[in-house]
Amino acid sequence: MKEWEIRRREFYDRIPKFWPDMYGQEYALFDIHPLTKDEVENIRLASSHIGSIFFKVARLLRHVNNETLQQLGFPNESIPYLRLQTIDVETIIARLDLVKVGSTYKVLEFNADTPTFIKELFSINGKVCDAFGYQNPNHHEEELLANSVRQAILSSINYVQEISNPYVVFTSHEESDEDLNTSLYLQDLANIPSRFVPLHKLQIKQSEGLYDENGRKIDVLYRQTYPLEHLVCDKDEFNNNIGVMLLDLVRDQKLAIINPPSAFLLQSKAILAAIWGLHEDKSDFFSKIEHDRISKHFLPTYLEADPLIANELNYVKKPSFGREGDTVEIFSSKGEKILEDKNKSYTSSLPVYQQLVELPTTSFQTVNGMKEGHIIIGSFLLQGRASAIGYRVGNKITDNLSYFLPIGIKR
């Protein structure tokens, strides 16, 4: 066994409830990418400006008709619940995917509903910084994450009717190490009386409530890794639409879910096309400052490829609801396919077309020696406030085999 592999294994073996390897291969790198304080501050400032645009658009989307929501790719089953606002903020934990372009940062996607990459950035990144003698750019963010989760739970309890002894449950698919341990991590941080109950043990009684395996009624369900677009299509063995039944409970204030339904309103990548369309039309919905921020931080994005081809721009075709690069395709300015992800799970999802920008590259240490990969910046928003940041490195299309590359500021 190579010396670096031994050091990496010994380091990560000391961290409980983590998944340094995924899909049978290395995931969390035992290496660090240096950033300056100015770079960290610029990423957070860009994230704050981008987030403010999304949250303003959310208020607009609550007033559009159902047909417009359908045109933005939202599943028909979800539309009756999209306008629900169960707490004061749109989303508790959200993640922007950013790319550095020149001296600025462009947003590729907004994961407002069920972002992952949480424990890596809020907890593990700091431990790697300590091991390498770097300053952690996410210092104190874990404490703020804990406060955000607690506040969300307490606010959600207030949403549910007639609670004398609130019952809070965290849930996920039990067979996924990432999903399970992300949920357990947030549960530990919350430090509020609660239980973890796997998804398959939850029971719904129509119009009555959601129950655990022992028949106890649940008041708040924390489902950090279970996407709402999957939930609305869930059926049981009798073909009952249990996902819709669960959202009916939320609508009727018999259950609260976190992230709240309002987070899903911003999950569709077609929202990027809506924002860009308003910007191109010079809509007075946005102020001059907001238009300047869109021009600086957003990419031309459309629901068809024609405008990008007309402007001779290479572009990316991606599903409005898709994850980990699945079903993503890259095209030349002439509409010729250059590259595609081998997975095709989201072909039925409304496609969006976004200008292609080249991802920066960096070298990093793996157990098999030095490699080079393309950088995507994950930048979290906690209740709308810019928070922890971090790097994923991998292929030109960032997929589920990308690495987690810790970042640090030189002391």
Tab-separated table of C-alpha atoms in Angstrom:
chain	number	residue	atom	x	y	z
A	1	MET	CA	0.000	0.000	0.000
A	2	LYS	CA	1.356	3.435	-0.946
A	3	GLU	CA	2.415	5.824	1.829
A	4	TRP	CA	-0.115	8.486	0.780
A	5	GLU	CA	-2.916	5.939	0.751
A	6	ILE	CA	-1.976	4.845	4.276
A	7	ARG	CA	-1.943	8.451	5.533
A	8	ARG	CA	-5.306	9.139	3.921
A	9	ARG	CA	-6.889	5.992	5.336
A	10	GLU	CA	-5.554	6.671	8.847
A	11	PHE	CA	-6.871	10.249	8.706
A	12	TYR	CA	-10.386	9.431	7.522
A	13	ASP	CA	-10.673	6.334	9.706
A	14	ARG	CA	-10.636	8.702	12.709
A	15	ILE	CA	-13.766	10.488	11.495
A	16	PRO	CA	-16.999	8.670	12.402
A	17	LYS	CA	-20.087	8.605	10.216
A	18	PHE	CA	-18.321	9.779	7.058
A	19	TRP	CA	-17.953	8.302	3.565
A	20	PRO	CA	-14.415	9.001	2.257
A	21	ASP	CA	-15.027	6.437	-0.508
A	22	MET	CA	-18.080	6.234	-2.756
A	23	TYR	CA	-19.053	3.756	-5.466
A	24	GLY	CA	-16.017	1.661	-4.539
A	25	GLN	CA	-13.480	4.409	-5.177
A	26	GLU	CA	-11.784	7.409	-3.572
A	27	TYR	CA	-14.077	10.381	-2.960
A	28	ALA	CA	-12.644	12.623	-0.232
A	29	LEU	CA	-9.099	13.632	-1.147
A	30	PHE	CA	-6.340	13.908	1.437
A	31	ASP	CA	-5.058	17.100	-0.132
A	32	ILE	CA	-5.816	20.813	0.028
A	33	HIS	CA	-6.272	23.562	-2.540
A	34	PRO	CA	-5.053	26.996	-1.382
A	35	LEU	CA	-7.280	30.070	-1.652
A	36	THR	CA	-6.702	33.667	-0.570
A	37	LYS	CA	-8.994	35.511	1.840
A	38	ASP	CA	-9.978	37.812	-1.015
A	39	GLU	CA	-11.069	34.843	-3.143
A	40	VAL	CA	-13.201	33.494	-0.302
A	41	GLU	CA	-14.816	36.887	0.274
A	42	ASN	CA	-15.484	37.330	-3.455
A	43	ILE	CA	-17.168	33.913	-3.696
A	44	ARG	CA	-19.410	34.752	-0.740
A	45	LEU	CA	-20.257	38.197	-2.112
A	46	ALA	CA	-21.168	36.700	-5.500
A	47	SER	CA	-23.253	34.034	-3.751
A	48	SER	CA	-25.134	36.654	-1.765
A	49	HIS	CA	-25.924	38.672	-4.894
A	50	ILE	CA	-27.000	35.570	-6.850
A	51	GLY	CA	-29.169	34.309	-4.000
A	52	SER	CA	-30.978	37.649	-3.726
A	53	ILE	CA	-32.002	37.371	-7.397
A	54	PHE	CA	-33.415	33.870	-6.929
A	55	PHE	CA	-35.334	34.816	-3.793
A	56	LYS	CA	-36.865	37.858	-5.487
A	57	VAL	CA	-37.987	35.676	-8.412
A	58	ALA	CA	-39.605	33.249	-5.951
A	59	ARG	CA	-42.000	35.998	-4.923
A	60	LEU	CA	-42.899	36.541	-8.582
A	61	LEU	CA	-43.432	32.826	-9.237
A	62	ARG	CA	-46.092	32.619	-6.536
A	63	HIS	CA	-48.271	34.900	-8.650
A	64	VAL	CA	-47.904	33.268	-12.060
A	65	ASN	CA	-50.547	30.872	-13.382
A	66	ASN	CA	-50.286	27.096	-13.355
A	67	GLU	CA	-49.537	26.949	-17.082
A	68	THR	CA	-46.401	29.046	-16.569
A	69	LEU	CA	-45.234	26.716	-13.814
A	70	GLN	CA	-45.793	23.758	-16.132
A	71	GLN	CA	-43.723	25.519	-18.813
A	72	LEU	CA	-40.908	25.809	-16.261
A	73	GLY	CA	-40.828	22.029	-15.938
A	74	PHE	CA	-42.556	21.536	-12.605
A	75	PRO	CA	-44.365	18.182	-12.335
A	76	ASN	CA	-48.134	18.625	-12.542
A	77	GLU	CA	-48.505	16.813	-9.220
A	78	SER	CA	-46.371	19.433	-7.464
A	79	ILE	CA	-48.119	22.580	-8.683
A	80	PRO	CA	-50.881	22.752	-6.009
A	81	TYR	CA	-48.165	22.923	-3.343
A	82	LEU	CA	-45.531	25.197	-4.919
A	83	ARG	CA	-46.971	28.401	-3.506
A	84	LEU	CA	-46.981	27.116	0.072
A	85	GLN	CA	-44.763	29.150	2.358
A	86	THR	CA	-44.672	27.389	5.704
A	87	ILE	CA	-41.869	29.448	7.289
A	88	ASP	CA	-40.422	32.935	6.814
A	89	VAL	CA	-37.548	31.948	4.489
A	90	GLU	CA	-37.675	30.239	1.088
A	91	THR	CA	-35.101	27.571	1.945
A	92	ILE	CA	-33.008	26.636	4.973
A	93	ILE	CA	-29.995	25.009	3.328
A	94	ALA	CA	-29.312	25.666	-0.364
A	95	ARG	CA	-26.216	25.283	-2.543
A	96	LEU	CA	-25.118	27.273	-5.563
A	97	ASP	CA	-22.849	25.622	-8.111
A	98	LEU	CA	-20.440	28.287	-9.333
A	99	VAL	CA	-17.589	28.480	-11.821
A	100	LYS	CA	-14.849	31.086	-11.889
A	101	VAL	CA	-14.824	32.938	-15.217
A	102	GLY	CA	-12.113	35.559	-15.469
A	103	SER	CA	-12.350	37.752	-12.393
A	104	THR	CA	-15.927	36.854	-11.529
A	105	TYR	CA	-18.137	33.866	-10.686
A	106	LYS	CA	-21.011	32.503	-12.764
A	107	VAL	CA	-23.876	30.393	-11.436
A	108	LEU	CA	-24.511	27.075	-13.176
A	109	GLU	CA	-27.273	25.701	-10.941
A	110	PHE	CA	-29.152	26.398	-7.714
A	111	ASN	CA	-29.819	23.368	-5.517
A	112	ALA	CA	-32.475	24.910	-3.295
A	113	ASP	CA	-34.393	21.795	-2.227
A	114	THR	CA	-32.107	18.898	-1.284
A	115	PRO	CA	-28.445	19.911	-1.606
A	116	THR	CA	-25.739	17.502	-0.508
A	117	PHE	CA	-22.010	18.257	0.102
A	118	ILE	CA	-22.943	19.515	3.582
A	119	LYS	CA	-20.845	17.536	6.057
A	120	GLU	CA	-17.863	17.785	3.727
A	121	LEU	CA	-17.788	21.584	3.783
A	122	PHE	CA	-19.144	22.399	7.237
A	123	SER	CA	-17.175	19.739	9.128
A	124	ILE	CA	-14.579	17.703	7.225
A	125	ASN	CA	-12.947	20.634	5.408
A	126	GLY	CA	-11.828	22.131	8.724
A	127	LYS	CA	-10.289	18.860	9.887
A	128	VAL	CA	-8.229	18.623	6.683
A	129	CYS	CA	-7.142	22.259	7.099
A	130	ASP	CA	-5.883	21.435	10.603
A	131	ALA	CA	-3.956	18.434	9.288
A	132	PHE	CA	-2.209	20.545	6.616
A	133	GLY	CA	-1.723	23.689	8.701
A	134	TYR	CA	-4.167	25.876	6.768
A	135	GLN	CA	-6.848	28.281	7.971
A	136	ASN	CA	-10.358	26.945	7.411
A	137	PRO	CA	-12.399	29.357	5.242
A	138	ASN	CA	-15.540	27.794	6.740
A	139	HIS	CA	-14.553	28.485	10.339
A	140	HIS	CA	-17.653	29.039	12.541
A	141	GLU	CA	-20.029	28.073	9.705
A	142	GLU	CA	-20.873	24.747	11.373
A	143	GLU	CA	-22.190	26.627	14.398
A	144	LEU	CA	-24.329	28.807	12.117
A	145	LEU	CA	-25.581	25.672	10.347
A	146	ALA	CA	-26.651	24.205	13.682
A	147	ASN	CA	-28.524	27.408	14.535
A	148	SER	CA	-30.229	27.438	11.130
A	149	VAL	CA	-31.420	23.842	11.490
A	150	ARG	CA	-32.740	24.482	15.011
A	151	GLN	CA	-34.542	27.661	13.956
A	152	ALA	CA	-36.084	25.855	11.002
A	153	ILE	CA	-37.418	23.090	13.203
A	154	LEU	CA	-38.844	25.514	15.773
A	155	SER	CA	-40.469	27.627	13.038
A	156	SER	CA	-41.920	24.499	11.465
A	157	ILE	CA	-43.372	23.385	14.785
A	158	ASN	CA	-45.245	26.689	14.929
A	159	TYR	CA	-46.699	25.985	11.471
A	160	VAL	CA	-48.314	22.698	12.498
A	161	GLN	CA	-51.677	22.886	14.241
A	162	GLU	CA	-52.408	21.744	17.790
A	163	ILE	CA	-49.078	20.405	19.018
A	164	SER	CA	-48.580	19.755	22.690
A	165	ASN	CA	-45.515	17.490	22.474
A	166	PRO	CA	-43.909	17.983	19.025
A	167	TYR	CA	-42.336	14.954	17.397
A	168	VAL	CA	-39.430	15.651	15.034
A	169	VAL	CA	-38.127	12.955	12.663
A	170	PHE	CA	-35.112	12.986	10.350
A	171	THR	CA	-35.315	10.626	7.391
A	172	SER	CA	-33.430	9.399	4.338
A	173	HIS	CA	-32.810	6.257	2.336
A	174	GLU	CA	-31.038	3.987	4.810
A	175	GLU	CA	-28.931	2.152	2.220
A	176	SER	CA	-27.019	5.265	1.045
A	177	ASP	CA	-24.062	6.144	3.294
A	178	GLU	CA	-24.085	9.732	2.042
A	179	ASP	CA	-27.826	10.245	2.566
A	180	LEU	CA	-27.913	8.470	5.905
A	181	ASN	CA	-24.882	10.172	7.415
A	182	THR	CA	-25.827	13.611	6.099
A	183	SER	CA	-29.175	13.265	7.856
A	184	LEU	CA	-27.582	11.974	11.059
A	185	TYR	CA	-25.063	14.833	10.961
A	186	LEU	CA	-27.835	17.434	10.773
A	187	GLN	CA	-29.769	15.652	13.503
A	188	ASP	CA	-26.725	15.773	15.788
A	189	LEU	CA	-26.188	19.461	15.035
A	190	ALA	CA	-29.810	20.341	15.726
A	191	ASN	CA	-29.510	19.057	19.292
A	192	ILE	CA	-33.293	18.900	19.569
A	193	PRO	CA	-35.225	15.834	20.770
A	194	SER	CA	-35.816	13.802	17.622
A	195	ARG	CA	-35.478	10.390	15.974
A	196	PHE	CA	-34.080	9.066	12.725
A	197	VAL	CA	-36.590	6.904	10.867
A	198	PRO	CA	-35.711	5.451	7.428
A	199	LEU	CA	-37.999	6.448	4.584
A	200	HIS	CA	-39.346	2.938	4.078
A	201	LYS	CA	-40.639	2.816	7.668
A	202	LEU	CA	-42.764	5.960	7.419
A	203	GLN	CA	-46.509	5.402	7.170
A	204	ILE	CA	-49.130	7.797	5.781
A	205	LYS	CA	-52.769	7.840	6.784
A	206	GLN	CA	-54.643	9.937	4.262
A	207	SER	CA	-55.960	13.227	5.695
A	208	GLU	CA	-54.795	12.172	9.160
A	209	GLY	CA	-51.028	12.309	9.432
A	210	LEU	CA	-47.588	10.808	8.926
A	211	TYR	CA	-46.535	8.121	11.414
A	212	ASP	CA	-43.388	6.259	12.391
A	213	GLU	CA	-43.084	2.481	12.511
A	214	ASN	CA	-44.520	2.472	16.047
A	215	GLY	CA	-47.633	4.425	15.110
A	216	ARG	CA	-46.528	7.738	16.620
A	217	LYS	CA	-47.684	10.809	14.697
A	218	ILE	CA	-44.863	12.944	13.234
A	219	ASP	CA	-45.089	16.737	13.338
A	220	VAL	CA	-41.884	17.799	11.552
A	221	LEU	CA	-40.130	15.717	8.887
A	222	TYR	CA	-36.561	16.669	7.992
A	223	ARG	CA	-35.883	15.114	4.556
A	224	GLN	CA	-32.592	16.738	3.532
A	225	THR	CA	-31.700	14.256	0.801
A	226	TYR	CA	-35.123	13.209	-0.534
A	227	PRO	CA	-36.062	15.421	-3.531
A	228	LEU	CA	-39.583	16.728	-3.757
A	229	GLU	CA	-39.754	15.904	-7.483
A	230	HIS	CA	-39.334	12.241	-6.486
A	231	LEU	CA	-41.723	12.562	-3.570
A	232	VAL	CA	-44.671	13.797	-5.659
A	233	CYS	CA	-44.445	10.712	-7.884
A	234	ASP	CA	-44.161	8.178	-5.051
A	235	LYS	CA	-46.766	5.417	-5.005
A	236	ASP	CA	-47.243	2.510	-2.622
A	237	GLU	CA	-47.826	-1.136	-3.514
A	238	PHE	CA	-51.546	-0.391	-3.977
A	239	ASN	CA	-50.758	2.427	-6.461
A	240	ASN	CA	-51.824	5.099	-3.980
A	241	ASN	CA	-50.049	8.397	-4.605
A	242	ILE	CA	-48.501	8.619	-1.155
A	243	GLY	CA	-46.284	11.566	-2.094
A	244	VAL	CA	-49.287	13.737	-2.896
A	245	MET	CA	-50.996	12.482	0.271
A	246	LEU	CA	-47.982	13.660	2.266
A	247	LEU	CA	-48.046	17.114	0.674
A	248	ASP	CA	-51.775	17.324	1.407
A	249	LEU	CA	-50.835	16.933	5.064
A	250	VAL	CA	-48.402	19.835	4.716
A	251	ARG	CA	-51.026	22.005	3.013
A	252	ASP	CA	-53.511	21.207	5.779
A	253	GLN	CA	-50.943	22.072	8.501
A	254	LYS	CA	-50.880	18.510	9.841
A	255	LEU	CA	-47.187	18.117	8.976
A	256	ALA	CA	-44.212	20.371	8.275
A	257	ILE	CA	-41.333	19.337	6.019
A	258	ILE	CA	-37.805	20.738	5.794
A	259	ASN	CA	-36.594	22.052	3.419
A	260	PRO	CA	-40.075	23.588	3.004
A	261	PRO	CA	-42.067	23.328	-0.268
A	262	SER	CA	-40.989	26.891	-1.135
A	263	ALA	CA	-37.450	25.565	-1.714
A	264	PHE	CA	-38.739	23.388	-4.552
A	265	LEU	CA	-40.125	26.478	-6.259
A	266	LEU	CA	-36.512	27.457	-7.022
A	267	GLN	CA	-35.178	23.985	-7.855
A	268	SER	CA	-36.020	23.898	-11.554
A	269	LYS	CA	-33.087	24.946	-13.759
A	270	ALA	CA	-35.686	26.566	-16.009
A	271	ILE	CA	-35.758	29.379	-13.421
A	272	LEU	CA	-32.343	30.357	-14.814
A	273	ALA	CA	-33.996	30.807	-18.219
A	274	ALA	CA	-36.781	32.874	-16.653
A	275	ILE	CA	-34.252	35.148	-14.935
A	276	TRP	CA	-32.227	35.561	-18.117
A	277	GLY	CA	-35.363	36.271	-20.141
A	278	LEU	CA	-36.428	39.049	-17.762
A	279	HIS	CA	-32.908	40.430	-17.933
A	280	GLU	CA	-32.753	40.372	-21.749
A	281	ASP	CA	-36.128	42.114	-21.904
A	282	LYS	CA	-34.763	44.802	-19.543
A	283	SER	CA	-37.743	44.123	-17.283
A	284	ASP	CA	-38.378	46.718	-14.595
A	285	PHE	CA	-38.985	43.799	-12.225
A	286	PHE	CA	-35.244	44.049	-11.576
A	287	SER	CA	-33.492	47.244	-10.535
A	288	LYS	CA	-30.450	48.525	-12.413
A	289	ILE	CA	-28.197	47.063	-9.713
A	290	GLU	CA	-29.943	43.692	-10.048
A	291	HIS	CA	-29.612	43.757	-13.849
A	292	ASP	CA	-25.894	44.458	-13.404
A	293	ARG	CA	-25.602	41.481	-11.057
A	294	ILE	CA	-27.435	39.190	-13.479
A	295	SER	CA	-25.137	40.303	-16.298
A	296	LYS	CA	-22.119	39.654	-14.093
A	297	HIS	CA	-23.084	36.345	-12.478
A	298	PHE	CA	-25.640	34.590	-14.729
A	299	LEU	CA	-25.158	32.856	-18.078
A	300	PRO	CA	-27.434	33.090	-21.132
A	301	THR	CA	-29.966	30.315	-20.540
A	302	TYR	CA	-33.024	29.397	-22.624
A	303	LEU	CA	-35.673	26.737	-23.090
A	304	GLU	CA	-34.419	26.153	-26.652
A	305	ALA	CA	-30.984	26.141	-28.254
A	306	ASP	CA	-31.716	28.557	-31.133
A	307	PRO	CA	-30.597	31.809	-29.438
A	308	LEU	CA	-27.262	30.252	-28.451
A	309	ILE	CA	-26.671	28.865	-31.943
A	310	ALA	CA	-27.622	32.245	-33.454
A	311	ASN	CA	-24.979	33.899	-31.266
A	312	GLU	CA	-22.426	31.186	-32.139
A	313	LEU	CA	-22.065	30.022	-28.542
A	314	ASN	CA	-21.187	26.522	-27.393
A	315	TYR	CA	-23.814	25.335	-24.952
A	316	VAL	CA	-24.892	22.741	-22.420
A	317	LYS	CA	-28.222	20.913	-22.528
A	318	LYS	CA	-29.312	19.816	-19.062
A	319	PRO	CA	-32.563	18.539	-17.534
A	320	SER	CA	-34.526	21.067	-15.484
A	321	PHE	CA	-34.629	18.486	-12.690
A	322	GLY	CA	-31.462	16.425	-12.770
A	323	ARG	CA	-28.506	15.608	-10.557
A	324	GLU	CA	-24.815	14.719	-10.692
A	325	GLY	CA	-24.387	15.450	-14.399
A	326	ASP	CA	-26.886	12.744	-15.339
A	327	THR	CA	-28.359	13.324	-18.877
A	328	VAL	CA	-26.170	16.429	-19.451
A	329	GLU	CA	-24.923	16.996	-23.021
A	330	ILE	CA	-22.436	19.525	-24.456
A	331	PHE	CA	-22.898	20.990	-27.950
A	332	SER	CA	-20.868	23.142	-30.310
A	333	SER	CA	-22.133	26.528	-31.526
A	334	LYS	CA	-23.434	24.713	-34.608
A	335	GLY	CA	-25.574	22.335	-32.555
A	336	GLU	CA	-23.237	19.354	-32.915
A	337	LYS	CA	-22.932	17.122	-29.839
A	338	ILE	CA	-19.408	17.169	-28.388
A	339	LEU	CA	-19.784	15.254	-25.137
A	340	GLU	CA	-22.506	13.580	-23.085
A	341	ASP	CA	-22.970	11.839	-19.776
A	342	LYS	CA	-23.545	8.116	-20.164
A	343	ASN	CA	-26.471	8.126	-17.692
A	344	LYS	CA	-29.902	9.008	-19.083
A	345	SER	CA	-32.185	9.042	-16.047
A	346	TYR	CA	-33.804	12.435	-16.710
A	347	THR	CA	-34.688	12.338	-20.415
A	348	SER	CA	-38.349	13.097	-19.604
A	349	SER	CA	-37.429	16.288	-17.718
A	350	LEU	CA	-37.794	19.623	-19.515
A	351	PRO	CA	-34.369	20.516	-20.992
A	352	VAL	CA	-32.701	23.895	-20.571
A	353	TYR	CA	-29.888	25.260	-22.729
A	354	GLN	CA	-27.103	27.265	-21.098
A	355	GLN	CA	-23.996	28.879	-22.544
A	356	LEU	CA	-20.972	26.648	-22.012
A	357	VAL	CA	-18.107	28.072	-19.987
A	358	GLU	CA	-14.860	26.219	-19.547
A	359	LEU	CA	-14.290	24.931	-16.032
A	360	PRO	CA	-10.901	25.847	-14.529
A	361	THR	CA	-8.566	22.920	-13.878
A	362	THR	CA	-6.232	22.040	-11.031
A	363	SER	CA	-3.886	19.244	-10.030
A	364	PHE	CA	-4.506	17.212	-6.881
A	365	GLN	CA	-3.105	14.242	-4.997
A	366	THR	CA	-4.945	10.919	-5.068
A	367	VAL	CA	-4.025	7.483	-3.757
A	368	ASN	CA	-3.012	6.665	-7.334
A	369	GLY	CA	-0.780	9.717	-7.783
A	370	MET	CA	-1.331	13.222	-9.116
A	371	LYS	CA	-4.367	13.903	-11.315
A	372	GLU	CA	-5.921	16.910	-12.979
A	373	GLY	CA	-9.599	17.769	-12.851
A	374	HIS	CA	-12.162	20.480	-13.548
A	375	ILE	CA	-13.303	22.666	-10.629
A	376	ILE	CA	-16.896	23.349	-9.569
A	377	ILE	CA	-17.390	25.595	-6.537
A	378	GLY	CA	-20.134	24.617	-4.104
A	379	SER	CA	-21.341	27.672	-2.176
A	380	PHE	CA	-24.002	27.299	0.510
A	381	LEU	CA	-26.710	29.721	1.529
A	382	LEU	CA	-28.123	29.332	5.039
A	383	GLN	CA	-31.533	31.004	5.242
A	384	GLY	CA	-30.347	33.150	2.339
A	385	ARG	CA	-26.983	34.104	3.861
A	386	ALA	CA	-23.725	33.121	2.135
A	387	SER	CA	-21.973	30.388	4.101
A	388	ALA	CA	-19.578	27.445	3.609
A	389	ILE	CA	-17.767	26.977	0.298
A	390	GLY	CA	-15.802	24.103	-1.217
A	391	TYR	CA	-14.500	22.389	-4.345
A	392	ARG	CA	-15.508	19.355	-6.348
A	393	VAL	CA	-13.075	18.261	-9.038
A	394	GLY	CA	-13.684	15.787	-11.817
A	395	ASN	CA	-14.610	15.427	-15.458
A	396	LYS	CA	-15.731	18.177	-17.809
A	397	ILE	CA	-19.274	17.131	-16.912
A	398	THR	CA	-19.316	17.059	-13.108
A	399	ASP	CA	-20.790	13.683	-12.173
A	400	ASN	CA	-21.227	11.422	-9.150
A	401	LEU	CA	-17.616	10.246	-9.480
A	402	SER	CA	-16.202	13.719	-8.800
A	403	TYR	CA	-13.832	14.166	-5.873
A	404	PHE	CA	-14.203	16.350	-2.794
A	405	LEU	CA	-11.108	18.567	-2.710
A	406	PRO	CA	-10.716	20.431	0.617
A	407	ILE	CA	-9.736	24.107	0.446
A	408	GLY	CA	-7.788	26.288	2.858
A	409	ILE	CA	-6.236	29.702	3.362
A	410	LYS	CA	-2.502	29.788	3.961
A	411	ARG	CA	-1.725	30.953	7.486
